[in-house]
Coordinates of C-alpha atoms in Angstrom, one line a residue:
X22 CA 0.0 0.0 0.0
X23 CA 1.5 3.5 -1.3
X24 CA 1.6 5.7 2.2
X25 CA 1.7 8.4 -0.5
X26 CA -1.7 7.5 -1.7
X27 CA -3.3 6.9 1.3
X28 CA -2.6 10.0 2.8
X29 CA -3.9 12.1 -0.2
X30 CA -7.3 9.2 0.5
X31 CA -7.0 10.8 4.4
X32 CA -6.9 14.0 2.8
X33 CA -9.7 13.5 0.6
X34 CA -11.7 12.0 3.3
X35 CA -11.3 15.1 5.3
X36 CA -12.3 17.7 2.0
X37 CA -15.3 15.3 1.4
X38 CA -16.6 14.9 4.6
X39 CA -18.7 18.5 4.4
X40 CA -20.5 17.3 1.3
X41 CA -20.8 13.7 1.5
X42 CA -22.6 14.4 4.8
X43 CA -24.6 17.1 4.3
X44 CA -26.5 16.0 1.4
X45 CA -26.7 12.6 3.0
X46 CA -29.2 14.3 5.6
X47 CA -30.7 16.8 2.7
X48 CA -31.9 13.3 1.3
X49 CA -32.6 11.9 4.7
X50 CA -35.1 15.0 4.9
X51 CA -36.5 14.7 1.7
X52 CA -37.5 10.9 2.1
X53 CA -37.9 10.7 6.1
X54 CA -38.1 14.2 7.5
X55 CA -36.4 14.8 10.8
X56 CA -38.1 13.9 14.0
X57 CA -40.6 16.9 14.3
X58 CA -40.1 18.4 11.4
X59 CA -42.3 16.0 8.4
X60 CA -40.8 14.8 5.1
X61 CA -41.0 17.9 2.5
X62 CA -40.2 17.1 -1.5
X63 CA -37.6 19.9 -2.4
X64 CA -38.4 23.6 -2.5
X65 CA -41.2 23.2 -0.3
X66 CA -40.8 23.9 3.7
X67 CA -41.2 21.8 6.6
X68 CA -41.9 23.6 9.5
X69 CA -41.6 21.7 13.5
X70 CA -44.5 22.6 15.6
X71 CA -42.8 22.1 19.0
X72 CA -39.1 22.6 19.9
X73 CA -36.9 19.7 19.3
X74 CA -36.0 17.1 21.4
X75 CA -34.8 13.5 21.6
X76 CA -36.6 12.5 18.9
X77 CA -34.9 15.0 16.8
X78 CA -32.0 13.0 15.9
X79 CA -29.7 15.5 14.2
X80 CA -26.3 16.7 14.8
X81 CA -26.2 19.4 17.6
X82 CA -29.9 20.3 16.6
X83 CA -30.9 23.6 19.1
X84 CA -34.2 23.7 21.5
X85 CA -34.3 27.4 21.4
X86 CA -36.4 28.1 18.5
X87 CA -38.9 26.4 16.2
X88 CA -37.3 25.6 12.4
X89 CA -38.5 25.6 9.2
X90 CA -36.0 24.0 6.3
X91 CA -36.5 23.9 3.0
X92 CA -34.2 22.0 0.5
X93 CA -33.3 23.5 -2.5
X94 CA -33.1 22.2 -5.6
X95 CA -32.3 25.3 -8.7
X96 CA -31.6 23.2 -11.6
X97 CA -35.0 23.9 -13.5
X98 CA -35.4 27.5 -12.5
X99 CA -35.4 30.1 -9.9
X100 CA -37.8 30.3 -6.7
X101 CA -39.5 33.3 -5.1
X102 CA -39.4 33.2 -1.3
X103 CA -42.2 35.3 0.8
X104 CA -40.8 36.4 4.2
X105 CA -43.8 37.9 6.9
X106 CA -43.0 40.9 9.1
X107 CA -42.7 39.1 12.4
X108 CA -43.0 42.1 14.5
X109 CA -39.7 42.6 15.8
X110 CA -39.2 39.0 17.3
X111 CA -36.2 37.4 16.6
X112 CA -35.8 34.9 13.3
X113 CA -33.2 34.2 10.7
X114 CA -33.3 32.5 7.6
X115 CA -29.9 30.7 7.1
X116 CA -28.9 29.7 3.4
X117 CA -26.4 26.8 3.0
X118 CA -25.0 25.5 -0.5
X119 CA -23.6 21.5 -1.1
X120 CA -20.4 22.4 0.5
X121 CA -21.9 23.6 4.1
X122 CA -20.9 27.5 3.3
X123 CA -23.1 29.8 5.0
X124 CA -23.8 32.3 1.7
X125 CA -26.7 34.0 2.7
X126 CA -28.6 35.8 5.9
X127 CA -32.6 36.9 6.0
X128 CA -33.9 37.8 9.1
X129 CA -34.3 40.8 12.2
X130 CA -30.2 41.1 12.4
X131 CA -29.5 40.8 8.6
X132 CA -32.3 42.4 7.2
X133 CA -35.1 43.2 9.7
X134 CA -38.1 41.9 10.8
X135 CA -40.6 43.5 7.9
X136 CA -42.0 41.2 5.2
X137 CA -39.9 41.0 1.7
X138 CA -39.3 38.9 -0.9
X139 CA -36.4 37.4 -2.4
X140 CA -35.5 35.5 -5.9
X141 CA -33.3 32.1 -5.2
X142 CA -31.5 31.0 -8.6
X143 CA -29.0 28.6 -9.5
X144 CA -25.4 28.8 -10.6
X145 CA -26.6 28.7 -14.1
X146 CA -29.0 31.4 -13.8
X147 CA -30.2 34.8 -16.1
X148 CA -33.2 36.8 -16.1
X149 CA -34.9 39.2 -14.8
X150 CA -35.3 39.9 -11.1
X151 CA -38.9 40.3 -10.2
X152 CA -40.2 44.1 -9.1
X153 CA -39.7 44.5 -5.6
X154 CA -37.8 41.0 -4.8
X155 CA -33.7 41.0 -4.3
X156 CA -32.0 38.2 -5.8
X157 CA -29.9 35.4 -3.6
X158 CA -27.3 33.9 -5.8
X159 CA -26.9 30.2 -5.0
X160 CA -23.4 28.8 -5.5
X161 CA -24.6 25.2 -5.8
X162 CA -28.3 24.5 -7.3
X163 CA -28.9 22.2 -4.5
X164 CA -29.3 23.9 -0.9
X165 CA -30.7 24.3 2.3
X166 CA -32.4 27.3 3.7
X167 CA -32.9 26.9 7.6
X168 CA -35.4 28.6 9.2
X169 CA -35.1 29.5 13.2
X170 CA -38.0 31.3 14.3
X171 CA -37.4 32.6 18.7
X172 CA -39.7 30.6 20.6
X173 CA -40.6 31.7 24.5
X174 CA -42.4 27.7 25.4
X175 CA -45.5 26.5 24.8
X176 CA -47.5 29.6 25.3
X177 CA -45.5 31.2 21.9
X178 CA -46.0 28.4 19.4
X179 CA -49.5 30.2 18.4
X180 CA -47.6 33.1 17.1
X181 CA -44.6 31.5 15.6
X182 CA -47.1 29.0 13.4
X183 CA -48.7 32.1 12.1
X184 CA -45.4 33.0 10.8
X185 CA -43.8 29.9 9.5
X186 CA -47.6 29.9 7.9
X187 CA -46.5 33.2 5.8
X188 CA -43.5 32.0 4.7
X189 CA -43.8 30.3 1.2
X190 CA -41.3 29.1 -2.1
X191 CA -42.6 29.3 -5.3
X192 CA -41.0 28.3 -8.7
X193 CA -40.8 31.6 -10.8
X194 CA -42.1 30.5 -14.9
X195 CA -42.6 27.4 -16.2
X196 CA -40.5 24.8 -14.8
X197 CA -39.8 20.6 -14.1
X198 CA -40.8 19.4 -11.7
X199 CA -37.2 19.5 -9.3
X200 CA -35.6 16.2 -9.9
X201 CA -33.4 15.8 -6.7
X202 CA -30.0 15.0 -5.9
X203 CA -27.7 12.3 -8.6
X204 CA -28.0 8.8 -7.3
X205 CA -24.6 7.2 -6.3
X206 CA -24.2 3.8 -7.8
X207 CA -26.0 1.7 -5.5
X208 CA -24.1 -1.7 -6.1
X209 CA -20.8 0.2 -5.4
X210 CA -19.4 -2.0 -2.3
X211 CA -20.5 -0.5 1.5
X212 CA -17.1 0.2 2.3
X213 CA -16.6 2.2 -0.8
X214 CA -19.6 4.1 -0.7
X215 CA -18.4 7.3 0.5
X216 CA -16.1 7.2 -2.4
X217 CA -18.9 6.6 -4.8
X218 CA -20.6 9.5 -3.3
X219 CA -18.1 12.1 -3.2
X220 CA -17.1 11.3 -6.6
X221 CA -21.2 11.4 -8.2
X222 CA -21.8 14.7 -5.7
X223 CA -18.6 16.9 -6.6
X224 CA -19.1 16.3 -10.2
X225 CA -22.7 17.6 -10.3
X226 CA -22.0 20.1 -7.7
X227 CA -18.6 21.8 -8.4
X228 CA -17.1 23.5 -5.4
X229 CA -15.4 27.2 -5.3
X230 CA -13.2 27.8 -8.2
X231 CA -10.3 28.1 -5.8
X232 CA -11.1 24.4 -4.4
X233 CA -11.0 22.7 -8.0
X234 CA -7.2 22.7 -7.9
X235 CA -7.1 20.6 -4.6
X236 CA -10.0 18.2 -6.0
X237 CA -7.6 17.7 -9.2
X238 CA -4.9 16.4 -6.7
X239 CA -7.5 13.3 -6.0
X240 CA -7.3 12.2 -9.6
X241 CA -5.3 8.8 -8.4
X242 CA -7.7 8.0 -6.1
X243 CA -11.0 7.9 -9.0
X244 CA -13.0 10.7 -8.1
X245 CA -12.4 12.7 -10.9
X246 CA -14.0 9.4 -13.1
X247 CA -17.0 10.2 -15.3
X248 CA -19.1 7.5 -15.9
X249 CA -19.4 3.9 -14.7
X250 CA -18.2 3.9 -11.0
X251 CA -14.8 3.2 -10.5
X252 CA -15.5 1.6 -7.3
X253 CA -17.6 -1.1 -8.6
X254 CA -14.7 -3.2 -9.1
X255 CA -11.8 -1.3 -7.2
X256 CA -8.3 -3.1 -7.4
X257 CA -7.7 -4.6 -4.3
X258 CA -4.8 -2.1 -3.8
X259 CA -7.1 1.0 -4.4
X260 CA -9.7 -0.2 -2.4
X261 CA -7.7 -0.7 0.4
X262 CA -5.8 2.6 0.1
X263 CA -9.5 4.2 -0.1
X264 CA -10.5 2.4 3.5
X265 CA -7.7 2.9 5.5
X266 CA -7.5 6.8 4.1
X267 CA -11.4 6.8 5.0
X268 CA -10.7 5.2 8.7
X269 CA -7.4 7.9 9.3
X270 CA -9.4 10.8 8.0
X271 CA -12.2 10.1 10.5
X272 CA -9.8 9.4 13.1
X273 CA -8.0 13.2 12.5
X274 CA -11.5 14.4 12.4
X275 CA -13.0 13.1 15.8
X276 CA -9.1 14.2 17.3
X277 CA -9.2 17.5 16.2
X278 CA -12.8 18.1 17.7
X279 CA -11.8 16.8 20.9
X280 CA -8.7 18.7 21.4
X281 CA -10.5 22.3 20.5
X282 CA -7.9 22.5 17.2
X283 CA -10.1 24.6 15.5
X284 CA -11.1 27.0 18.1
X285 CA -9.3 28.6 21.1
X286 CA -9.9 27.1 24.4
X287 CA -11.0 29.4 27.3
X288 CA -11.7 27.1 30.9
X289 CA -12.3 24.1 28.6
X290 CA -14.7 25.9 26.5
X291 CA -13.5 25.8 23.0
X292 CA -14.7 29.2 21.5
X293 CA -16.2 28.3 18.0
X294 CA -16.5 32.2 17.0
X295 CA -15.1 31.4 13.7
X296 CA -15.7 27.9 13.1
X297 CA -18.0 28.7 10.2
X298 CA -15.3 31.3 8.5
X299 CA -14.3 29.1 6.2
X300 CA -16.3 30.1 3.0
X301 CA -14.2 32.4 1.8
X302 CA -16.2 32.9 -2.0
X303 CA -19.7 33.6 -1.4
X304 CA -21.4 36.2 0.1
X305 CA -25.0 37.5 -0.6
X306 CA -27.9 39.6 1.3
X307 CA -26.6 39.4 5.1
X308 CA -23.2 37.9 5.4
X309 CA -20.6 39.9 6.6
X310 CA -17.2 39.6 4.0
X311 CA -14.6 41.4 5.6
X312 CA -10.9 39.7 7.1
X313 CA -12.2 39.0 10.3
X314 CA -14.7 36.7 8.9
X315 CA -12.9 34.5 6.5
X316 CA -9.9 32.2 7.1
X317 CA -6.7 33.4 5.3
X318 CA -5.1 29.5 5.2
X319 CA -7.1 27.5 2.8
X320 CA -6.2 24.0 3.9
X321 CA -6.8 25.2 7.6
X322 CA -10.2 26.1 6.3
X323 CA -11.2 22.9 4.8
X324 CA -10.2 21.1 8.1
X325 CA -12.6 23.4 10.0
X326 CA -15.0 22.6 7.5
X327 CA -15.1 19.4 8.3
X328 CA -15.3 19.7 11.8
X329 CA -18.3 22.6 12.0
X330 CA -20.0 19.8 9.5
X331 CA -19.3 16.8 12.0
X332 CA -20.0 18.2 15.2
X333 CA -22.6 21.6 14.3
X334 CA -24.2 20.7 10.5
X335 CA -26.2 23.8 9.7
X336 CA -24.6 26.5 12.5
X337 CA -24.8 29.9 12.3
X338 CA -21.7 32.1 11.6
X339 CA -20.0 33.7 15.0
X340 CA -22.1 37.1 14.0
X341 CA -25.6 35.6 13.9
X342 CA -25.1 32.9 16.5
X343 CA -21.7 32.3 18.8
X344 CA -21.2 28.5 19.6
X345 CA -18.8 27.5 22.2
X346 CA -18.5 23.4 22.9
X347 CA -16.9 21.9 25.9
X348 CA -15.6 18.3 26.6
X349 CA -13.5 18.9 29.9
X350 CA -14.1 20.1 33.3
X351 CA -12.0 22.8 35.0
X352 CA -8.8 19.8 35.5
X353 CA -8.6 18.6 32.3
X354 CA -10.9 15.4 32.9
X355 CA -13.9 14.7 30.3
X356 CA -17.0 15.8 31.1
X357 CA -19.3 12.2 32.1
X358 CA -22.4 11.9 34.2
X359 CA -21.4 10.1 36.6
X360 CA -20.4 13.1 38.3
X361 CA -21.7 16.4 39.3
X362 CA -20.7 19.7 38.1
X363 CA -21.7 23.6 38.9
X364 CA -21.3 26.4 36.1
X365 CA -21.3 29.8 37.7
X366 CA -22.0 32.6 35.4
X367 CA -21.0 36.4 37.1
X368 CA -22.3 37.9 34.6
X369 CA -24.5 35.7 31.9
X370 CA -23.4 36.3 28.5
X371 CA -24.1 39.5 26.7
X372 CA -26.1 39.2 23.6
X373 CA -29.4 41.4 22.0
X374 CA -31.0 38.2 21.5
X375 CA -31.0 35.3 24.0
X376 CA -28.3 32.7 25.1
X377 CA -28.7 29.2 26.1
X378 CA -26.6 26.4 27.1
X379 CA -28.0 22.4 25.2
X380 CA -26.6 19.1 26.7
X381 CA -25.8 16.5 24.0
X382 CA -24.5 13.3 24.2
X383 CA -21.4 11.3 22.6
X384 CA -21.0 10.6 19.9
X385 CA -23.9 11.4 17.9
X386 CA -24.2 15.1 19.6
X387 CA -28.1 14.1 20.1
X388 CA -30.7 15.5 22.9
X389 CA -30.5 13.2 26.3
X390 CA -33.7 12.3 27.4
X391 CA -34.3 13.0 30.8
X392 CA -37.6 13.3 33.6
X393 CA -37.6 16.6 33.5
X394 CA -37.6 17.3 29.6
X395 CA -35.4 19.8 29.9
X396 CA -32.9 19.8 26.9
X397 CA -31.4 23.4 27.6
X398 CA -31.2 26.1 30.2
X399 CA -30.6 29.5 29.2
X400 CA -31.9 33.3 29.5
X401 CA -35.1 32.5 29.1
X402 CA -36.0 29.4 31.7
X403 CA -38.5 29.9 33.9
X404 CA -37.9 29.9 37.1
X405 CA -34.3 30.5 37.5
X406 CA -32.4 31.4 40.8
X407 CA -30.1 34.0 40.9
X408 CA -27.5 34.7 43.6
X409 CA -27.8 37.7 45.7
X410 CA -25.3 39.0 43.9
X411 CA -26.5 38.2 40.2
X412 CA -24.9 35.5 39.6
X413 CA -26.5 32.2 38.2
X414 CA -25.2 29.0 39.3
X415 CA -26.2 26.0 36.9
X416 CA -26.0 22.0 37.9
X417 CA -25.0 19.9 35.8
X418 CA -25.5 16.1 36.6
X419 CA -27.7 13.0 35.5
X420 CA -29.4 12.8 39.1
X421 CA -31.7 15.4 40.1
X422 CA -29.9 17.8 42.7
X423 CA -31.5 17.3 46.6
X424 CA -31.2 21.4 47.4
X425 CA -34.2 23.4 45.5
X426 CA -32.1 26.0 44.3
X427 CA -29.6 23.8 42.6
X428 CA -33.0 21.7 41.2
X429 CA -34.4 24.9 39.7
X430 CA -31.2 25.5 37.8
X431 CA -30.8 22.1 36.8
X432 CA -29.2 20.8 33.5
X433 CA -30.0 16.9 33.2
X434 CA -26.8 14.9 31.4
X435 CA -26.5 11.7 30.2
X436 CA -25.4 8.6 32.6
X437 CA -21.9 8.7 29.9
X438 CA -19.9 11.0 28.4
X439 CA -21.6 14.2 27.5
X440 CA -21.0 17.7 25.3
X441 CA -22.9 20.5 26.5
X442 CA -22.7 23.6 23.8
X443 CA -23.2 27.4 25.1
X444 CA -25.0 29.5 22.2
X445 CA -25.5 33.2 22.1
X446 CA -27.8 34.7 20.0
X447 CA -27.1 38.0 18.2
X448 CA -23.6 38.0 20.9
X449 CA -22.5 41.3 21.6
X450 CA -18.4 42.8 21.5
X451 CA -17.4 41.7 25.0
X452 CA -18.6 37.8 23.6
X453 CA -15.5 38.4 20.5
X454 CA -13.0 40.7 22.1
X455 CA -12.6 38.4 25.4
X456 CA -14.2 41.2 27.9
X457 CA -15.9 38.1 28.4
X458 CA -15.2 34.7 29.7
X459 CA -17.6 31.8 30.1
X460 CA -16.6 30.2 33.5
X461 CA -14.8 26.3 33.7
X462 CA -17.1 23.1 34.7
X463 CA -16.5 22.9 38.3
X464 CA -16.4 18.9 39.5
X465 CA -18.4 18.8 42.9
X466 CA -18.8 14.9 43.2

């Protein structure tokens, strides 16, 4: 086996990963829906009705608002999307291409809460932009737009449905009917599949001019084959070249999450401000292109890429939405539920919108059922207790605490290993020049 060659399959792995995977849940939606949110065919919405929970099994998936996605699919034509003034609450409309780059912002921060219109096309695309409508270029013809709409509990839901009710795609002229994604060769061997993918989805989805010179490199390893699959009957050699690169690039992957290597660490937190800078190509209505926003190393880039797909499919850039992850307490030890831990907040974080903090388990990064159904704690929990001085203590631990005050502030884990993830909504300076610092896990038992 050529190390050479299997390294530049590990590499390959690694580029893939983002694309592979995200269209592997864009078809998971189309044919199965998502826990709440029901099967939709493409350019049509789905809209959840409750905020998520266990059932909801996607990456990282948040309990803060209610969603509406829609995939996209722009080879036949254009569509005209209908936004409804929401009154000044809090929504975005989040538009990712094939490749998992965030391209495209509609919502209260980006563009305000009043109603508007806006014309989706396809790489492809010329015409005429309808009166009153601005245009959203789509890198890729296939896409996801992902609705978040600010949910305050049960007693809200009335007002968001009216909204996700107003929101509406339309094709624009006479068009087919949207034919989907390009099947992969389903007799291509299990443990060559990814291959067989990647190969089928870069083809009919070309990435960023500037990342066509790294896909060339992969030409020894048949992605760049048109026709019949390569992998149907893979020389031993290649094939194994292909697996073990498949099993080091996931390996790199899951390592490089774990030890916070795309983000800085602060008190264990890894502070994933920029974990969604790496498109670097495309940016329409409400994204913000300037330096500080965009990753200057390209092949740093596509790591991060990778790891914001793994571990946060679908986030927000750090403007619209801060993420922070943790895996370690405030010694170094991985965070498990069978002990207890306090989080002490002096002050909470600073945002214009909300914050919240979501336990997940390991891992899939999937809600933890629990008694309590509580899924997050954040700003807006009923019943909080604050200190005397301000300060908001949260417990962290899989048994429900014995004191009442440490009950009320209660964040339910798993019995394993868990990852909670600290959001901020519409964060504020102090959250990206360090003025603040979200506090370590504290390990009482």
């Amino acid at each position: 086996m050529s190390a050479e060659l299997q390294e530049l399959a590990a590499k390959a792995w690694v580029y893939g990963f983002p694309l592979v995977f995200d269209l592997d849940q864009v078809n998971r939606f189309v044919a199965e829906g998502m826990g709440s949110l029901d099967a939709a065919p493409f350019n049509t919405f789905s809209h959840a009705r409750t905020l998520a929970g266990p059932q909801d099994t996607f990456v990282s998936v948040n309990n803060d608002t209610i969603y509406s996605i829609a995939q996209l699919d722009l080879a036949h034509g254009p569509q005209l999307l209908r936004v409804p003034d929401s009154g000044g609450a809090y929504y975005v409309l989040q538009f990712v291409d094939a490749w998992t780059n965030n391209f495209a912002y509609v919502g209260k921060r980006a563009t305000g809460t009043a109603a508007g219109r806006y014309l989706l096309t396809g790489p492809e695309w010329s015409g005429e932009v309808p009166a009153g409508a601005t245009r959203i270029a789509c890198p890729t013809s296939a896409g996801t737009i992902v609705g978040r709409w600010a949910c305050d509990g049960e007693d809200d839901l009335g007002r968001v449905r009216q909204l996700q009710s107003a929101l509406t795609l339309e094709p624009v002229g006479d068009q087919d009917l949207a034919e989907g994604l390009p099947a992969p060769d389903p007799n291509v061997p299990d443990d060559l599949r990814f291959w067989e993918k990647l190969r089928v989805y870069s083809q009919a989805y070309p990435p960023a001019p500037q990342d066509l010179v790294v896909q060339q490199a992969f030409a020894p390893l048949g992605l760049l084959e048109t026709g019949p699959s390569p992998y149907l009957e893979a020389p031993p050699d290649l094939a194994s070249v292909l697996t073990a690169g498949a099993e080091a690039g996931h390996r790199s992957l899951d390592t490089a999450l774990k030890s916070g290597a795309s983000g800085t660490v602060v008190n264990g937190w890894q502070l994933m401000y920029h974990a969604f800078d790496y498109n670097d190509d495309f940016f329409e209505v409400g994204t913000v292109d300037s330096p500080e926003w965009r990753i200057a190393d390209r092949s740093r880039a596509l790591g991060m890429r990778a790891g914001a797909a793994r571990a946060g499919l679908w986030g927000n850039h750090g403007y619209e939405a801060a993420y922070a992850p943790v895996y370690h307490d405030s010694d170094g030890n991985e965070l498990s539920g069978e002990h207890t831990y306090t989080l002490t907040f002096a002050p909470t974080p600073p945002v214009d919108a909300f914050w919240s903090i979501t336990m997940y388990d390991l891992p899939d990064f999937f809600l933890v059922d629990n008694p309590l159904d509580r899924y997050s704690i954040g700003d807006r929990t009923p019943g909080l207790v604050f200190a005397d001085d301000g300060s908001l203590t949260i417990t962290l631990s899989a048994a429900a605490p014995a004191d009442p005050a440490a009950r009320a502030n209660w964040l339910p884990t798993p019995a394993g290993g868990f990852r909670p993830l600290l959001r901020m909504y519409s964060p504020r300076p102090p959250v990206f020049d360090g003025t603040f610092e979200i506090p370590p896990f504290v390990r009482t038992t």
